[in-house]
Amino acid sequence: AVCGSAAHAAWFERTEDGIMGTRIAVDLWADDKALADLALDRVFNEMRRIDQSMSTYKPDSEVSRVNAAAAQAPVVISPELFDLLATAVEYSRITDGAFDITYASVGFMYDFRSRIKPTDKAIAAALPAVNYRFLELDKGRRTIRFARPGVRIDLGGIAKGHAVDRGIAILQGLKIEHASVTAGGDTRIIGDRKGAPWVVGIRHPDDKTKVIARIPLVDTAISTSGDYERYFDENGVRYHHIIDPASGHSASKVRSATILANTATRTDGLSKTAFVLGAEKAIEIYDRLGDVDAILVTPEGKVLYTKGLEAP
Ligand code: ADP
Ligand code: MG
């Protein structure tokens, strides 16, 4: 609860729906209300700024500008977008192409809210443009170019993590030592909850009132992706928002994936892997990376963990 009077250290929280198409929640411990308000204003403004520049729903966003022009000629972009695109390509390499922001070359034809999906013919026609290798990044000129027509990018699988990390950086700059910043399924935590860990629950894929695991957390980032977030069911098939770059269809090798690592950009970017590659292959990748842990729920309802989380 918000209980900070003028000059008392206390918890302060703010929640807002609709930025980046999701719910943003910030919870922080501050010495007084003035500092808390300043911190919350700055974090929410930052979220709005990032939404403005990275949304594909806004025709004047920087990403929309890239999508409109980068197949014709290199487009000069901001250092922030350049770095995030370079990170996205790194995650594509790490995940054998399971994470691929060019999924949007097909993905733009889905509208889960309106129960719209592309025909097999439309998918086949657009699929050749899905491949992160078509993203030509020139660090010196700070440009991006698409190597062929039909390529589109969408940062829906990494921008919220990035926004959460930016929010945390703002709080750290204000010397706030206990806080949690969440954008949809992406959360990062600094410090503990004053004497106790933060506790994050992972929901059951088919029942949002049921929790399959509760994880105590201090100083970490956590992201959960699920096939129950944005979807529709038709003739017994679930069409949902995580797309297999190889097929252009929804990727359904797990029901949910929760990733733990140091930054939310990383946990967000890596939370799609198991849907595309399957639990075993994904766990192999996470264990090899060393700084990443995961909790995966398989289609049969089995819960699988990486090495770092296994019971001793
Ligand atoms: P949320 O949007 O709730 O944070 P996720 O973190 O699970 O959910 O990200 C899902 C989003 O990632 C999709 O809505 C889409 O924008 C994007 N996406 C879907 N498939 C891929 C993919 N194979 N690689 C990269 N991004 C993807
Ligand atoms: Mg996410």
Coordinates of C-alpha atoms and ligand atoms in Angstrom, one line a residue:
A1 CA 0.0 0.0 0.0
V2 CA 1.1 3.6 -0.5
C3 CA 1.6 4.9 3.0
G4 CA 4.4 7.4 2.7
S5 CA 3.8 10.7 4.4
A6 CA 6.0 13.7 3.8
A7 CA 9.3 12.8 5.4
H8 CA 9.0 9.1 6.2
A9 CA 10.9 6.3 4.6
A10 CA 8.3 3.9 3.1
W11 CA 7.3 1.7 0.2
F12 CA 5.7 3.6 -2.7
E13 CA 4.1 2.0 -5.7
R14 CA 2.5 3.0 -9.0
T15 CA 0.8 1.0 -11.7
E16 CA -0.3 2.1 -15.1
D17 CA -2.0 0.1 -18.0
G18 CA -1.5 0.8 -21.6
I19 CA 2.2 1.7 -22.0
M20 CA 3.8 -0.7 -24.5
G21 CA 0.5 -2.5 -24.7
T22 CA 0.9 -3.8 -21.1
R23 CA 0.9 -3.1 -17.4
I24 CA 3.8 -1.2 -15.9
A25 CA 4.3 -1.5 -12.1
V26 CA 7.0 0.0 -10.0
D27 CA 7.4 -0.6 -6.3
L28 CA 10.2 1.2 -4.4
W29 CA 11.5 2.1 -1.0
A30 CA 12.4 5.8 -0.6
D31 CA 13.3 8.1 2.2
D32 CA 10.4 10.5 1.5
K33 CA 7.5 11.0 -0.9
A34 CA 9.1 13.8 -2.9
L35 CA 11.9 11.4 -3.9
A36 CA 9.5 8.6 -4.6
D37 CA 7.3 10.8 -6.8
L38 CA 10.3 12.1 -8.7
A39 CA 11.6 8.5 -9.2
L40 CA 8.2 7.2 -10.3
D41 CA 7.6 10.1 -12.7
R42 CA 11.0 9.6 -14.4
V43 CA 10.6 5.8 -14.7
F44 CA 7.1 6.1 -16.3
N45 CA 8.3 8.9 -18.6
E46 CA 11.1 6.6 -19.7
M47 CA 8.7 3.8 -20.4
R48 CA 6.5 6.2 -22.5
R49 CA 9.6 7.4 -24.4
I50 CA 10.7 3.9 -25.3
D51 CA 7.1 2.9 -26.3
Q52 CA 7.1 6.0 -28.6
S53 CA 10.3 5.0 -30.3
M54 CA 10.1 1.2 -30.5
S55 CA 6.4 0.4 -31.0
T56 CA 5.4 -1.0 -34.4
Y57 CA 1.8 0.2 -33.7
K58 CA 3.0 3.8 -33.9
P59 CA 3.7 4.8 -37.6
D60 CA 6.0 7.6 -36.5
S61 CA 8.2 5.5 -34.2
E62 CA 11.8 5.0 -35.0
V63 CA 11.2 1.2 -35.6
S64 CA 8.4 2.0 -38.0
R65 CA 10.7 4.3 -39.8
V66 CA 13.2 1.5 -40.1
N67 CA 10.6 -0.9 -41.4
A68 CA 9.4 1.6 -44.0
A69 CA 12.8 2.4 -45.4
A70 CA 15.6 -0.1 -44.5
A71 CA 15.0 -2.4 -47.5
Q72 CA 15.7 0.5 -49.9
A73 CA 18.8 2.1 -48.2
P74 CA 20.7 2.1 -44.9
V75 CA 18.8 4.1 -42.2
V76 CA 20.6 6.0 -39.5
I77 CA 19.3 5.2 -36.1
S78 CA 19.8 6.3 -32.5
P79 CA 22.6 4.7 -30.4
E80 CA 19.9 3.2 -28.1
L81 CA 18.1 1.4 -31.0
F82 CA 21.4 0.4 -32.6
D83 CA 22.6 -1.3 -29.4
L84 CA 19.3 -3.1 -28.8
L85 CA 19.3 -4.4 -32.4
A86 CA 22.9 -5.6 -31.9
T87 CA 21.8 -7.3 -28.7
A88 CA 18.8 -8.9 -30.5
V89 CA 21.1 -10.3 -33.2
E90 CA 23.4 -11.7 -30.4
Y91 CA 20.4 -13.5 -28.9
S92 CA 19.5 -14.9 -32.3
R93 CA 23.0 -16.4 -32.5
I94 CA 22.9 -17.7 -28.9
T95 CA 19.5 -19.4 -29.5
D96 CA 20.2 -20.9 -33.0
G97 CA 17.7 -18.4 -34.5
A98 CA 14.8 -19.2 -32.1
F99 CA 14.8 -15.5 -31.1
D100 CA 14.5 -13.5 -34.3
I101 CA 13.1 -10.0 -34.5
T102 CA 12.5 -10.5 -38.2
Y103 CA 9.8 -13.0 -37.2
A104 CA 7.6 -9.9 -37.9
S105 CA 8.0 -10.4 -41.6
V106 CA 5.3 -13.0 -41.1
G107 CA 4.2 -12.0 -37.6
F108 CA 2.6 -8.7 -38.7
M109 CA -0.2 -10.7 -40.4
Y110 CA -1.4 -12.1 -37.1
D111 CA -3.9 -10.2 -34.9
F112 CA -4.6 -12.3 -31.9
R113 CA -7.2 -10.0 -30.4
S114 CA -9.2 -10.1 -33.7
R115 CA -8.6 -13.9 -34.1
I116 CA -6.8 -13.2 -37.4
K117 CA -4.1 -15.5 -38.8
P118 CA -2.4 -15.6 -42.2
T119 CA -3.2 -18.4 -44.6
D120 CA -0.6 -21.0 -45.3
K121 CA -0.1 -19.4 -48.7
A122 CA 0.5 -16.0 -47.2
I123 CA 3.0 -17.5 -44.7
A124 CA 4.9 -19.3 -47.4
A125 CA 5.2 -16.1 -49.4
A126 CA 6.5 -14.0 -46.5
L127 CA 8.6 -16.6 -44.7
P128 CA 11.8 -16.2 -46.9
A129 CA 12.1 -12.7 -45.4
V130 CA 12.4 -14.1 -41.8
N131 CA 16.1 -14.4 -41.0
Y132 CA 18.1 -12.2 -38.6
R133 CA 21.1 -12.5 -41.0
F134 CA 19.2 -10.1 -43.3
L135 CA 19.9 -7.3 -40.7
E136 CA 23.0 -5.5 -41.7
L137 CA 24.2 -3.3 -38.9
D138 CA 27.0 -0.8 -39.6
K139 CA 28.5 0.3 -36.3
G140 CA 30.6 3.1 -37.7
R141 CA 27.8 4.7 -39.6
R142 CA 25.2 3.6 -37.0
T143 CA 22.8 2.3 -39.7
I144 CA 20.6 -0.6 -40.3
R145 CA 19.8 -2.0 -43.7
F146 CA 17.6 -5.0 -44.7
A147 CA 19.4 -7.3 -47.1
R148 CA 16.2 -8.0 -49.0
P149 CA 12.6 -6.7 -49.5
G150 CA 9.8 -8.0 -47.3
V151 CA 11.9 -7.9 -44.0
R152 CA 10.2 -6.4 -41.0
I153 CA 11.4 -6.2 -37.4
D154 CA 9.4 -6.1 -34.2
L155 CA 11.0 -5.6 -30.8
G156 CA 7.9 -6.9 -28.8
G157 CA 10.1 -9.8 -27.5
I158 CA 12.9 -7.6 -26.1
A159 CA 11.8 -3.9 -25.7
K160 CA 9.9 -4.4 -22.4
G161 CA 13.0 -6.0 -20.9
H162 CA 15.1 -3.1 -22.2
A163 CA 12.6 -0.6 -20.7
V164 CA 12.7 -2.4 -17.4
D165 CA 16.5 -2.1 -17.3
R166 CA 16.3 1.6 -18.2
G167 CA 13.8 2.1 -15.3
I168 CA 16.1 0.3 -12.9
A169 CA 19.1 2.4 -14.1
I170 CA 17.1 5.6 -13.3
L171 CA 16.3 4.3 -9.8
Q172 CA 19.9 3.4 -9.2
G173 CA 20.9 6.9 -10.4
L174 CA 18.7 8.2 -7.6
K175 CA 20.4 5.9 -5.1
I176 CA 17.3 3.8 -4.6
E177 CA 18.4 0.5 -3.2
H178 CA 15.1 -1.5 -2.9
A179 CA 12.8 -1.6 -5.9
S180 CA 11.0 -3.8 -8.4
V181 CA 10.1 -2.7 -12.0
T182 CA 7.7 -4.7 -14.1
A183 CA 6.5 -4.3 -17.7
G184 CA 4.1 -7.2 -18.5
G185 CA 6.0 -10.4 -18.0
D186 CA 9.4 -8.8 -17.5
T187 CA 10.6 -7.8 -14.0
R188 CA 13.8 -6.6 -12.5
I189 CA 14.5 -6.3 -8.8
I190 CA 17.2 -4.3 -6.9
G191 CA 17.9 -5.2 -3.3
D192 CA 15.5 -7.2 -1.2
R193 CA 12.1 -6.3 0.2
K194 CA 13.8 -4.9 3.4
G195 CA 14.8 -8.0 5.3
A196 CA 13.1 -10.5 3.1
P197 CA 13.4 -11.6 -0.5
W198 CA 10.9 -10.4 -3.1
V199 CA 8.7 -13.4 -4.0
V200 CA 7.5 -13.9 -7.6
G201 CA 4.9 -16.5 -8.4
I202 CA 4.8 -18.5 -11.7
R203 CA 1.2 -19.1 -12.7
H204 CA -0.3 -22.3 -14.0
P205 CA -0.7 -22.1 -17.8
D206 CA -4.4 -22.9 -17.7
D207 CA -5.4 -21.4 -14.4
K208 CA -4.3 -17.9 -13.5
T209 CA -5.5 -18.5 -9.9
K210 CA -3.0 -21.3 -9.4
V211 CA 0.7 -20.8 -8.8
I212 CA 3.1 -23.6 -9.8
A213 CA 6.2 -22.2 -8.1
R214 CA 7.1 -19.3 -5.9
I215 CA 10.6 -18.0 -6.2
P216 CA 12.4 -15.8 -3.7
L217 CA 14.5 -13.2 -5.4
V218 CA 17.1 -10.5 -4.7
D219 CA 19.0 -8.4 -7.2
T220 CA 17.9 -10.2 -10.4
A221 CA 15.7 -10.1 -13.5
I222 CA 12.9 -12.5 -14.3
S223 CA 10.8 -12.9 -17.4
T224 CA 7.9 -15.3 -18.1
S225 CA 6.5 -16.0 -21.5
G226 CA 3.4 -18.0 -21.9
D227 CA 1.1 -19.3 -24.7
Y228 CA -1.9 -17.9 -22.6
E229 CA -0.9 -14.2 -22.9
R230 CA -2.1 -13.3 -26.4
Y231 CA -3.9 -16.1 -28.2
F232 CA -7.0 -17.5 -29.7
D233 CA -8.1 -21.2 -30.0
E234 CA -9.6 -22.5 -33.3
N235 CA -10.5 -26.1 -34.1
G236 CA -8.4 -27.3 -31.1
V237 CA -5.3 -25.4 -32.2
R238 CA -3.9 -22.5 -30.1
Y239 CA -2.6 -19.6 -32.1
H240 CA -0.5 -17.4 -29.9
H241 CA 2.0 -14.6 -30.0
I242 CA 5.4 -16.5 -30.0
I243 CA 6.2 -17.4 -33.6
D244 CA 8.6 -20.1 -34.8
P245 CA 10.9 -18.2 -37.3
A246 CA 11.4 -21.4 -39.3
S247 CA 7.7 -22.1 -39.9
G248 CA 5.8 -18.8 -39.3
H249 CA 3.4 -20.7 -37.0
S250 CA 3.0 -20.3 -33.3
A251 CA 5.8 -22.1 -31.4
S252 CA 4.3 -24.6 -28.9
K253 CA 7.0 -26.8 -27.6
V254 CA 6.5 -25.5 -24.1
R255 CA 3.5 -23.8 -22.4
S256 CA 5.5 -21.3 -20.4
A257 CA 9.1 -20.3 -19.8
T258 CA 10.5 -18.3 -16.9
I259 CA 14.0 -17.1 -17.2
L260 CA 16.3 -15.6 -14.5
A261 CA 19.5 -13.6 -15.3
N262 CA 21.1 -10.3 -14.4
T263 CA 19.2 -8.0 -16.8
A264 CA 15.7 -7.9 -18.0
T265 CA 16.8 -7.4 -21.6
R266 CA 18.5 -10.8 -21.4
T267 CA 15.6 -12.6 -19.6
D268 CA 13.1 -11.1 -22.0
G269 CA 15.2 -12.0 -25.1
L270 CA 15.8 -15.6 -23.9
S271 CA 12.3 -16.4 -22.7
K272 CA 11.1 -17.3 -26.2
T273 CA 13.8 -20.0 -26.9
A274 CA 12.1 -23.1 -25.4
F275 CA 8.8 -22.4 -27.3
V276 CA 10.7 -22.8 -30.5
L277 CA 13.5 -25.3 -29.7
G278 CA 11.8 -27.4 -27.0
A279 CA 12.7 -27.7 -23.3
E280 CA 15.7 -30.0 -23.7
K281 CA 17.5 -28.0 -26.3
A282 CA 16.7 -24.7 -24.5
I283 CA 18.0 -26.0 -21.1
E284 CA 21.2 -27.1 -22.8
I285 CA 21.7 -23.6 -24.1
Y286 CA 20.9 -21.9 -20.8
D287 CA 23.2 -24.3 -18.9
R288 CA 25.9 -23.6 -21.3
L289 CA 25.5 -19.8 -21.0
G290 CA 26.1 -20.2 -17.2
D291 CA 24.4 -16.9 -16.1
V292 CA 20.9 -18.0 -17.0
D293 CA 18.4 -20.2 -15.2
A294 CA 15.0 -21.3 -16.3
I295 CA 11.8 -23.0 -15.2
L296 CA 9.8 -24.5 -18.1
V297 CA 6.4 -26.0 -18.2
T298 CA 6.0 -28.7 -21.0
P299 CA 2.8 -29.4 -22.9
E300 CA 2.3 -32.4 -20.6
G301 CA 2.5 -30.2 -17.6
K302 CA 5.9 -31.3 -16.4
V303 CA 8.0 -28.6 -14.8
L304 CA 11.7 -28.6 -15.8
Y305 CA 14.6 -26.6 -14.3
T306 CA 18.1 -25.7 -15.3
K307 CA 21.0 -27.0 -13.3
G308 CA 21.3 -23.9 -11.1
L309 CA 17.7 -24.4 -9.8
E310 CA 17.7 -28.2 -9.3
A311 CA 17.2 -29.4 -5.7
P312 CA 20.6 -30.5 -4.3
Ligands
ADP1 P1 5.3 -10.0 -23.6 O1 5.0 -9.3 -24.9 O2 4.1 -10.2 -22.7 O3 6.5 -9.5 -22.9 P2 7.0 -12.2 -24.4 O4 8.1 -11.6 -23.7 O5 6.7 -13.6 -24.4 O6 5.6 -11.5 -24.1 O7 7.2 -11.8 -25.9 C1 6.3 -12.1 -26.9 C2 6.5 -11.2 -28.1 O8 7.7 -11.4 -28.7 C3 5.4 -11.3 -29.2 O9 4.3 -10.6 -28.9 C4 6.2 -10.8 -30.4 O10 6.2 -9.4 -30.4 C5 7.6 -11.2 -30.1 N1 8.0 -12.5 -30.7 C6 7.2 -13.5 -31.1 N2 8.0 -14.5 -31.6 C7 9.3 -14.1 -31.6 C8 10.5 -14.7 -32.0 N3 10.6 -15.9 -32.5 N4 11.6 -14.0 -31.8 C9 11.6 -12.7 -31.3 N5 10.5 -12.1 -30.9 C10 9.3 -12.8 -31.0
MG2 MG 8.5 -10.0 -22.5

